[in-house]
Coordinates of C-alpha atoms in Angstrom, one line a residue:
S1 CA 26.0 -7.5 -13.3
S2 CA 24.2 -4.3 -12.6
H3 CA 24.3 -5.2 -8.9
V4 CA 28.1 -5.3 -8.8
G5 CA 29.2 -2.8 -11.4
S6 CA 29.5 0.2 -9.1
G7 CA 32.5 0.7 -6.9
S8 CA 30.4 2.7 -4.5
A9 CA 28.3 -0.3 -3.8
M10 CA 31.2 -2.6 -3.0
Q11 CA 33.2 -3.3 0.2
V12 CA 36.2 -5.4 -0.5
A13 CA 39.1 -6.7 1.6
L14 CA 42.2 -8.3 0.1
K15 CA 44.3 -10.9 1.7
A16 CA 47.7 -12.1 0.2
R17 CA 47.8 -15.7 -0.6
R18 CA 50.4 -18.1 -2.0
G19 CA 50.4 -19.0 -5.6
G20 CA 49.8 -15.5 -6.9
S21 CA 46.2 -15.1 -6.0
H22 CA 44.2 -13.2 -3.5
T23 CA 41.2 -14.1 -1.4
V24 CA 38.6 -11.4 -2.0
T25 CA 36.1 -10.8 0.8
L26 CA 33.4 -8.5 -0.5
R27 CA 30.1 -7.0 0.5
L28 CA 27.4 -5.8 -1.7
R29 CA 26.1 -3.4 0.9
A30 CA 25.4 -5.9 3.7
C31 CA 25.7 -9.1 1.6
R32 CA 29.0 -10.9 2.3
T33 CA 30.7 -13.6 0.3
R34 CA 34.2 -14.9 -0.5
V35 CA 35.8 -15.7 -3.8
S36 CA 39.3 -16.4 -4.9
L37 CA 40.5 -14.6 -8.0
P38 CA 43.9 -14.3 -9.7
R39 CA 46.0 -11.3 -8.8
S40 CA 46.0 -10.1 -12.4
V41 CA 42.2 -10.0 -12.4
I42 CA 42.2 -7.8 -9.3
A43 CA 44.9 -5.6 -10.8
C44 CA 42.8 -4.9 -13.9
A45 CA 39.7 -3.7 -12.0
P46 CA 40.9 -1.2 -9.4
S47 CA 37.6 0.7 -9.4
L48 CA 35.8 -2.5 -8.4
F49 CA 38.2 -4.2 -6.1
C50 CA 39.4 -1.3 -4.0
G51 CA 37.5 -0.9 -0.8
R52 CA 37.5 -2.3 2.8
A53 CA 34.7 -3.6 5.0
V54 CA 34.2 -2.4 8.6
G55 CA 31.0 -3.9 10.0
S56 CA 28.5 -3.0 7.4
R57 CA 29.7 0.5 6.7
L58 CA 31.1 1.8 3.5
I59 CA 34.5 3.5 4.1
A60 CA 37.2 5.1 2.0
P61 CA 38.5 2.9 -0.8
L62 CA 42.0 1.4 -0.4
S63 CA 43.2 3.6 -3.3
E64 CA 43.2 6.6 -0.9
R65 CA 45.4 4.7 1.5
S66 CA 47.6 2.4 -0.5
P67 CA 48.8 2.1 -4.1
V68 CA 46.7 0.2 -6.6
P69 CA 48.3 -2.2 -9.1
P70 CA 48.5 -0.7 -12.5
L71 CA 45.6 -1.4 -14.8
L72 CA 46.2 -4.3 -17.2
P73 CA 44.7 -4.4 -20.7
A74 CA 42.7 -7.5 -20.0
L75 CA 39.0 -6.7 -20.7
G76 CA 38.2 -10.4 -21.3
V77 CA 39.7 -11.3 -17.9
F78 CA 37.8 -8.5 -16.3
S79 CA 34.5 -9.6 -17.8
A80 CA 35.0 -13.1 -16.5
A81 CA 35.9 -11.7 -13.1
A82 CA 32.8 -9.6 -13.0
A83 CA 30.7 -12.6 -13.9
A84 CA 32.3 -14.7 -11.2
V85 CA 31.7 -12.0 -8.6
A86 CA 28.1 -11.6 -9.6
A87 CA 27.5 -15.3 -9.5
A88 CA 29.2 -15.6 -6.1
I89 CA 27.1 -12.8 -4.6
M90 CA 23.7 -13.7 -6.1
G91 CA 24.2 -17.4 -5.4
R92 CA 25.1 -16.8 -1.8
K93 CA 22.8 -18.3 0.8
H94 CA 22.0 -16.6 4.1
H95 CA 19.8 -16.9 7.2
F96 CA 16.7 -14.7 7.8
G97 CA 15.3 -14.5 11.3
G98 CA 16.8 -17.8 12.3
G99 CA 15.0 -19.7 9.6
G100 CA 16.2 -21.8 6.7
K101 CA 18.7 -20.7 4.1
H102 CA 17.7 -19.1 0.8
R103 CA 19.3 -17.5 -2.2
M104 CA 19.6 -13.7 -2.1
D105 CA 17.0 -12.4 -4.4
P106 CA 18.1 -9.4 -6.7
E107 CA 15.2 -7.3 -5.3
E108 CA 16.3 -8.1 -1.8
V109 CA 19.7 -6.8 -2.7
L110 CA 18.3 -3.6 -4.1
A111 CA 16.2 -3.1 -0.9
R112 CA 19.3 -3.4 1.2
E113 CA 21.1 -0.9 -1.0
A114 CA 18.2 1.6 -0.7
V115 CA 18.3 1.3 3.1
L116 CA 22.0 2.0 3.4
R117 CA 21.7 4.8 0.8
N118 CA 19.3 6.5 3.1
A119 CA 21.3 6.0 6.4
E120 CA 21.2 9.8 7.2
A121 CA 17.4 9.9 7.2
L122 CA 17.2 6.8 9.3
L123 CA 19.7 8.0 11.9
R124 CA 18.5 11.5 12.5
P125 CA 16.9 12.1 15.9
S126 CA 13.4 12.1 14.3
G127 CA 14.2 9.1 12.2
I128 CA 12.6 5.8 12.4
L129 CA 15.5 4.1 14.2
A130 CA 15.2 6.5 17.1
V131 CA 11.6 5.5 18.0
S132 CA 12.7 3.3 20.9
G133 CA 15.7 5.3 22.2
D134 CA 18.8 7.0 20.9
P135 CA 19.5 6.1 17.3
P136 CA 22.5 3.9 16.7
A137 CA 25.8 5.3 15.4
E138 CA 25.5 3.5 12.1
V139 CA 23.0 1.6 10.0
Q140 CA 23.6 -2.1 10.2
I141 CA 21.4 -4.7 8.4
L142 CA 20.9 -7.9 10.3
E143 CA 18.5 -9.8 7.9
S144 CA 16.3 -9.5 4.9
A145 CA 13.8 -11.3 2.7
H146 CA 11.9 -10.8 -0.5
L147 CA 8.2 -10.9 0.4
A148 CA 6.0 -10.4 -2.7
Q149 CA 5.6 -8.9 -6.2
T150 CA 3.2 -6.0 -6.7
W151 CA 0.1 -6.1 -8.9
G152 CA 1.0 -6.1 -12.6
G153 CA 4.6 -7.0 -11.9
L154 CA 5.7 -3.4 -11.7
G155 CA 7.6 -3.8 -8.4
N156 CA 8.5 -5.9 -5.4
V157 CA 8.2 -5.7 -1.6
S158 CA 11.0 -6.8 0.7
E159 CA 11.7 -6.8 4.4
V160 CA 15.0 -5.5 5.8
G161 CA 15.9 -5.9 9.5
V162 CA 18.0 -3.0 10.8
R163 CA 19.8 -2.9 14.2
T164 CA 18.6 -0.4 16.7
A165 CA 19.6 0.6 20.2
S166 CA 17.1 -1.8 21.7
G167 CA 17.1 -4.6 19.2
M168 CA 16.0 -4.8 15.6
Q169 CA 13.6 -2.7 13.6
P170 CA 12.0 -4.5 10.6
L171 CA 11.5 -2.2 7.6
I172 CA 9.3 -2.8 4.6
V173 CA 10.7 -1.6 1.2
K174 CA 8.4 -1.3 -1.8
H175 CA 10.4 -0.8 -5.0
V176 CA 8.4 -0.1 -8.2
R177 CA 9.4 0.8 -11.7
W178 CA 7.4 1.6 -14.8
G179 CA 8.0 2.7 -18.3
N180 CA 5.8 5.1 -20.3
A181 CA 2.4 4.3 -18.8
T182 CA -0.1 4.4 -21.7
S183 CA -2.9 2.0 -20.8
V184 CA -5.6 2.9 -18.4
G185 CA -4.5 0.1 -16.1
D186 CA -0.8 1.2 -16.1
V187 CA -1.7 4.8 -15.4
R188 CA -3.9 3.8 -12.6
K189 CA -1.1 1.7 -11.0
R190 CA 1.5 4.4 -11.5
D191 CA -0.7 7.1 -9.9
S192 CA -1.5 4.7 -7.0
Y193 CA 2.2 4.4 -6.1
H194 CA 2.6 8.2 -6.1
A195 CA -0.6 8.6 -4.0
E196 CA 0.8 6.1 -1.4
A197 CA 4.1 8.0 -1.3
N198 CA 2.1 11.2 -0.8
F199 CA 0.1 9.7 2.0
Y200 CA 3.3 9.2 4.0
E201 CA 5.3 12.2 2.8
N202 CA 2.5 14.8 3.3
G203 CA 1.7 14.0 6.9
H204 CA -1.5 11.8 6.6
A205 CA 0.2 8.8 8.3
D206 CA 1.4 11.0 11.2
M207 CA -2.0 12.5 11.7
L208 CA -3.7 9.1 11.8
N209 CA -1.2 7.6 14.2
S210 CA -1.6 10.6 16.6
S211 CA -5.4 10.0 16.4
G212 CA -5.1 6.3 17.4
A213 CA -5.6 4.8 13.9
V214 CA -2.4 2.8 13.6
V215 CA -0.5 2.9 10.2
P216 CA 3.2 2.4 9.3
R217 CA 5.7 5.2 9.9
L218 CA 7.7 6.7 7.0
A219 CA 11.4 5.8 6.9
F220 CA 12.3 7.4 3.5
I221 CA 11.1 7.9 -0.1
E222 CA 13.2 8.0 -3.2
R223 CA 11.6 9.2 -6.4
A224 CA 13.2 9.0 -9.9
K225 CA 12.4 11.0 -13.0
E226 CA 9.1 10.6 -14.8
G227 CA 9.0 8.7 -18.1
L228 CA 10.8 5.6 -19.3
G229 CA 12.8 4.1 -16.5
S230 CA 10.9 5.9 -13.7
E231 CA 10.9 4.3 -10.3
L232 CA 10.0 4.9 -6.7
V233 CA 11.2 3.4 -3.5
L234 CA 9.0 3.6 -0.4
C235 CA 10.4 2.4 3.0
I236 CA 8.1 2.2 6.0
S237 CA 8.0 0.6 9.4
K238 CA 6.6 -2.9 9.7
L239 CA 3.3 -3.0 11.7
P240 CA 3.1 -5.5 14.6
G241 CA 0.4 -8.1 14.6
M242 CA -1.0 -11.0 12.6
P243 CA -3.4 -11.1 9.7
A244 CA -6.9 -12.6 10.0
R245 CA -8.3 -14.8 7.3
G246 CA -11.8 -14.1 8.6
M247 CA -12.5 -11.4 11.1
S248 CA -14.0 -12.4 14.5
P249 CA -16.7 -10.0 15.9
A250 CA -14.1 -8.4 18.1
Q251 CA -11.7 -7.9 15.2
T252 CA -14.5 -6.6 13.0
D253 CA -15.2 -4.1 15.8
A254 CA -11.6 -2.9 15.8
A255 CA -11.6 -2.5 12.0
L256 CA -14.8 -0.4 12.2
R257 CA -13.3 1.8 14.9
W258 CA -10.2 2.3 12.7
L259 CA -12.3 3.2 9.6
A260 CA -14.5 5.6 11.6
T261 CA -11.4 7.4 12.9
L262 CA -10.0 7.8 9.3
H263 CA -13.4 9.0 8.0
A264 CA -14.0 11.5 10.8
K265 CA -10.6 13.1 10.2
Y266 CA -11.5 14.0 6.6
W267 CA -15.3 14.3 6.9
G268 CA -17.0 16.4 4.3
S269 CA -16.0 17.5 0.8
A270 CA -14.0 20.5 2.0
R271 CA -11.6 18.4 4.0
A272 CA -11.4 15.7 1.4
D273 CA -10.7 18.1 -1.4
I274 CA -7.8 19.7 0.5
A275 CA -6.4 16.2 1.2
V276 CA -6.6 15.5 -2.6
K277 CA -5.3 18.9 -3.9
Q278 CA -2.8 19.7 -1.3
G279 CA -2.1 16.3 0.2
G280 CA -1.7 14.3 -3.0
L281 CA -4.3 11.6 -2.3
Q282 CA -6.5 10.0 -5.0
P283 CA -9.3 12.2 -6.5
Q284 CA -11.4 9.1 -6.4
G285 CA -10.8 6.6 -3.7
A286 CA -11.2 2.8 -4.0
Y287 CA -9.5 0.9 -6.8
W288 CA -12.7 -0.2 -8.5
Y289 CA -14.2 3.2 -9.4
L290 CA -16.0 3.1 -12.7
D291 CA -14.0 5.7 -14.6
T292 CA -10.9 3.5 -14.6
R293 CA -12.7 0.2 -14.9
L294 CA -14.6 0.5 -18.2
H295 CA -12.9 -2.6 -19.5
E296 CA -14.4 -4.7 -16.7
W297 CA -17.8 -2.9 -17.3
N298 CA -17.7 -4.0 -21.0
Q299 CA -17.0 -7.6 -19.9
M300 CA -20.2 -7.8 -17.8
P301 CA -23.0 -10.0 -18.9
R302 CA -25.9 -8.2 -20.7
E303 CA -28.6 -10.5 -19.4
G304 CA -30.1 -11.4 -16.0
W305 CA -29.4 -9.5 -12.8
Q306 CA -25.9 -8.6 -13.9
G307 CA -27.2 -7.1 -17.1
R308 CA -29.5 -4.9 -14.9
L309 CA -26.5 -4.0 -12.8
K310 CA -24.5 -3.1 -15.9
L311 CA -27.2 -0.6 -17.1
A312 CA -27.5 0.9 -13.6
A313 CA -23.7 1.2 -13.1
R314 CA -23.2 4.8 -14.2
A315 CA -26.2 6.0 -12.2
L316 CA -25.0 4.2 -9.1
D317 CA -21.5 5.8 -9.5
E318 CA -22.9 9.3 -10.0
R319 CA -25.3 8.9 -7.0
L320 CA -22.4 7.9 -4.7
K321 CA -20.2 10.8 -5.9
A322 CA -23.1 13.3 -5.4
D323 CA -23.8 12.2 -1.8
P324 CA -23.0 15.0 0.7
Y325 CA -21.3 12.5 3.0
Q326 CA -17.9 12.5 1.4
T327 CA -14.6 11.7 3.1
I328 CA -11.2 10.1 2.5
V329 CA -11.5 6.3 2.3
H330 CA -8.8 3.7 2.6
G331 CA -9.8 2.4 -0.7
D332 CA -8.6 -1.2 -0.3
A333 CA -9.9 -2.1 3.2
K334 CA -9.7 -5.9 3.0
T335 CA -8.4 -8.1 5.8
E336 CA -5.2 -8.7 3.8
N337 CA -4.3 -5.1 4.5
M338 CA -4.9 -5.3 8.2
L339 CA -2.8 -6.6 11.1
F340 CA -4.3 -7.4 14.4
T341 CA -2.8 -7.4 17.9
R342 CA -4.4 -8.4 21.2
E343 CA -3.7 -7.1 24.7
G344 CA -5.7 -8.8 27.3
G345 CA -9.1 -9.3 25.8
A346 CA -9.0 -6.2 23.5
W347 CA -8.2 -6.3 19.8
S348 CA -6.6 -3.5 17.9
V349 CA -5.7 -3.2 14.3
G350 CA -3.3 -1.4 12.0
F351 CA -3.9 -0.8 8.3
F352 CA -1.4 -0.5 5.4
D353 CA -1.4 -0.3 1.6
F354 CA -2.6 3.3 0.9
Q355 CA -2.4 3.3 -2.9
Y356 CA -6.1 4.0 -3.5
T357 CA -6.7 6.2 -0.5
G358 CA -8.8 9.2 -1.7
K359 CA -12.1 10.9 -1.8
A360 CA -15.3 8.8 -1.8
H361 CA -18.4 7.9 0.2
P362 CA -17.4 6.1 3.4
A363 CA -19.8 3.3 2.5
K364 CA -17.2 2.1 -0.1
D365 CA -14.8 1.1 2.7
L366 CA -17.6 -0.5 4.6
A367 CA -18.8 -2.5 1.7
Y368 CA -15.4 -4.0 1.0
A369 CA -14.3 -4.5 4.7
L370 CA -17.6 -6.3 5.6
L371 CA -17.7 -8.4 2.4
G372 CA -18.6 -11.9 3.3
L373 CA -19.1 -11.4 7.0
E374 CA -22.9 -11.3 6.9
D375 CA -24.8 -14.6 7.0
E376 CA -26.7 -15.5 3.9
G377 CA -30.3 -14.2 3.9
D378 CA -29.8 -12.3 7.2
T379 CA -29.6 -8.5 7.3
R380 CA -29.4 -8.3 11.1
T381 CA -25.6 -8.7 11.2
E382 CA -25.2 -6.1 8.4
V383 CA -27.3 -3.6 10.4
A384 CA -25.4 -4.4 13.6
H385 CA -22.1 -3.6 11.9
L386 CA -23.4 -0.3 10.5
Q387 CA -24.7 0.6 13.9
R388 CA -21.4 -0.2 15.5
Y389 CA -19.6 2.0 12.9
L390 CA -22.0 4.9 13.7
I391 CA -21.4 4.5 17.5
Y392 CA -17.7 5.2 16.8
L393 CA -18.2 7.8 14.1
T394 CA -20.9 10.0 15.6
P395 CA -19.1 11.4 18.7
M396 CA -16.0 12.2 16.7
L397 CA -18.1 14.1 14.1
E398 CA -20.1 15.9 16.8
E399 CA -16.9 17.1 18.5
Q400 CA -15.8 18.8 15.3
G401 CA -19.2 20.2 14.5
D402 CA -20.3 17.7 11.8
R403 CA -23.4 15.6 11.5
A404 CA -23.2 11.9 11.0
P405 CA -25.5 10.1 8.6
S406 CA -28.6 8.4 10.1
L407 CA -28.7 4.6 10.0
E408 CA -31.2 4.7 7.2
E409 CA -29.0 7.0 5.1
L410 CA -25.9 4.8 5.8
R411 CA -27.8 1.6 4.9
A412 CA -28.9 3.1 1.6
A413 CA -25.4 4.2 0.7
Y414 CA -24.0 0.9 1.8
G415 CA -26.4 -0.9 -0.6
L416 CA -25.4 1.3 -3.4
A417 CA -21.7 0.9 -2.6
T418 CA -22.1 -2.9 -2.5
C419 CA -23.6 -2.8 -6.0
D420 CA -20.8 -0.6 -7.2
L421 CA -18.3 -3.1 -5.9
A422 CA -20.3 -6.0 -7.5
R423 CA -20.2 -4.2 -10.9
W424 CA -16.4 -4.4 -10.9
M425 CA -16.4 -8.0 -9.7
S426 CA -18.9 -9.0 -12.4
G427 CA -16.5 -8.0 -15.1
W428 CA -13.2 -9.0 -13.3
G429 CA -14.1 -12.1 -11.3
W430 CA -16.2 -13.0 -8.3
N431 CA -13.5 -14.8 -6.3
G432 CA -16.1 -16.8 -4.5
F433 CA -18.5 -13.9 -3.6
E434 CA -21.1 -14.2 -6.4
S435 CA -23.8 -15.8 -4.2
I436 CA -23.6 -13.2 -1.4
M437 CA -23.3 -10.3 -3.8
R438 CA -26.2 -11.5 -5.9
R439 CA -28.4 -11.5 -2.7
K440 CA -27.3 -8.1 -1.7
C441 CA -27.6 -6.5 -5.2
H442 CA -31.1 -8.0 -5.8
K443 CA -32.5 -5.9 -2.9
V444 CA -31.1 -2.7 -4.3
L445 CA -31.9 -3.4 -7.9
D446 CA -35.4 -4.5 -7.1
A447 CA -35.9 -1.2 -5.3
I448 CA -34.7 0.6 -8.4
D449 CA -36.4 -1.3 -11.3
G450 CA -39.0 -3.5 -9.6
G451 CA -37.2 -6.7 -10.7
R452 CA -37.2 -6.1 -14.4
S453 CA -34.7 -4.4 -16.7
L454 CA -35.5 -0.8 -17.6
G455 CA -33.7 -1.2 -20.9
S456 CA -31.4 1.8 -20.9
E457 CA -28.8 3.7 -18.7
E458 CA -31.0 6.9 -19.0
A459 CA -33.9 5.1 -17.5
Y460 CA -31.8 3.8 -14.6
S461 CA -30.4 7.3 -13.9
E462 CA -34.0 8.5 -13.3
A463 CA -35.0 5.4 -11.3
V464 CA -31.9 5.6 -9.0
A465 CA -32.7 9.3 -8.3
R466 CA -36.3 8.3 -7.3
A467 CA -35.4 5.3 -5.3
F468 CA -32.4 6.7 -3.5
P469 CA -32.8 10.5 -3.2
L470 CA -29.8 12.5 -1.9
P471 CA -29.8 13.3 1.8
D472 CA -30.9 16.9 2.2
A473 CA -29.5 17.4 5.8
P474 CA -27.3 20.5 5.9
M475 CA -23.6 19.6 6.4
H476 CA -21.3 21.7 8.5
T477 CA -18.7 23.4 6.3
P478 CA -15.5 24.0 8.3
K479 CA -13.5 27.2 7.7
H480 CA -10.1 26.8 6.0
D481 CA -8.1 27.5 9.1
E482 CA -10.2 25.0 11.0
I483 CA -9.3 22.3 8.4
Q484 CA -5.7 23.2 8.5
G485 CA -5.6 22.9 12.3
E486 CA -6.9 19.4 12.0
R487 CA -4.4 18.2 9.3
A488 CA -0.8 17.4 9.7
P489 CA 1.5 19.5 7.6

């Protein structure tokens, strides 16, 4: 088993027993089990069965303290022993958080190993285990669980609970692997994992937390070589709070405040470009951008309102990219990536999953975050949400010398961004949102083509420019040192 084939990953204690056998108590990092093996089997595998467990720490192997039985030429016996050990470990049941028992998942084991491998980073004074007081003397894992598989099956997400001075700190470990990424989809996913690691590694998370927009804290990152067999391990703190299946008005308000804080910090192309070029974020934010979704575009119907949307798709994409109101967007601002907490009567929210965080118009985040919240046929709720967003955004921009879009400018971009999102959904799947998206898109498409197909992409390019001209308001361009002063290193 690849999980037990390394002596450095094992902690073993031997106890003499009658009948010529030993009881072997072993730990794969923090996973403990017991198995009885013949003395000859132990003798033939000194590199595997020579260590001692103290708490959950790895200490010097017994071979440095006491003699090891001579190696016996029993490869067949050793293979059987390795298989028995692997089966004993992987089949062991344990408790998580006081709940029921479950089998230790292989990815859960790898997550535990990664945490213990990075003990030094976790234990330093600025490390994540020191957040609530002095860091403990050693890393001790209390519990763990495998949570989910990532999109495309490229990786897994696990939770590992680590002891701290004041209790337990839950950590989230995302472990992804990929081979030679050749397809557009695989390249997009690979780049997204690197972008998320850059988000934490290059100070973006720290800056947002210091600004009141709560995100997880970085524990450690491991990056392997590029090419076949490449992998990345990202370990972050677990946010407090609970998810919301459908946001209440107060929760929606908290999400809009969070998004406004993010957008204000990177407002304008100058700041956004630096975040991309120096900070490693996505050149195009939001996972549905057209350049990487041509397969879904080809799958769109050619007739009806979706056929009109297909012809207008490139013009909508170009119009949003050319808009002067650019920033860094979250890129996947759905409720599944938010966790809400409530103190008294006030709601607050934390966001996670920053794989598609990058440069785009802020309306892309709004179109996705507000999807499905407006009542059918009623634009008043939509306008109220956009007004609320501007109430939070405008003072932050004015304080740094920038101009916020007017409500009319934001509503126009919001409609375009909604159509841009619907273009992807039309080719990928509506997931229950076809009715509301059809209503929203009809308003924008009718403003562009008068309710009838224009017949070509070129005609739609001209029509979009006429119906939705670019804002001509001058934008404040911050100096380079001004931008650097606002960004975390």
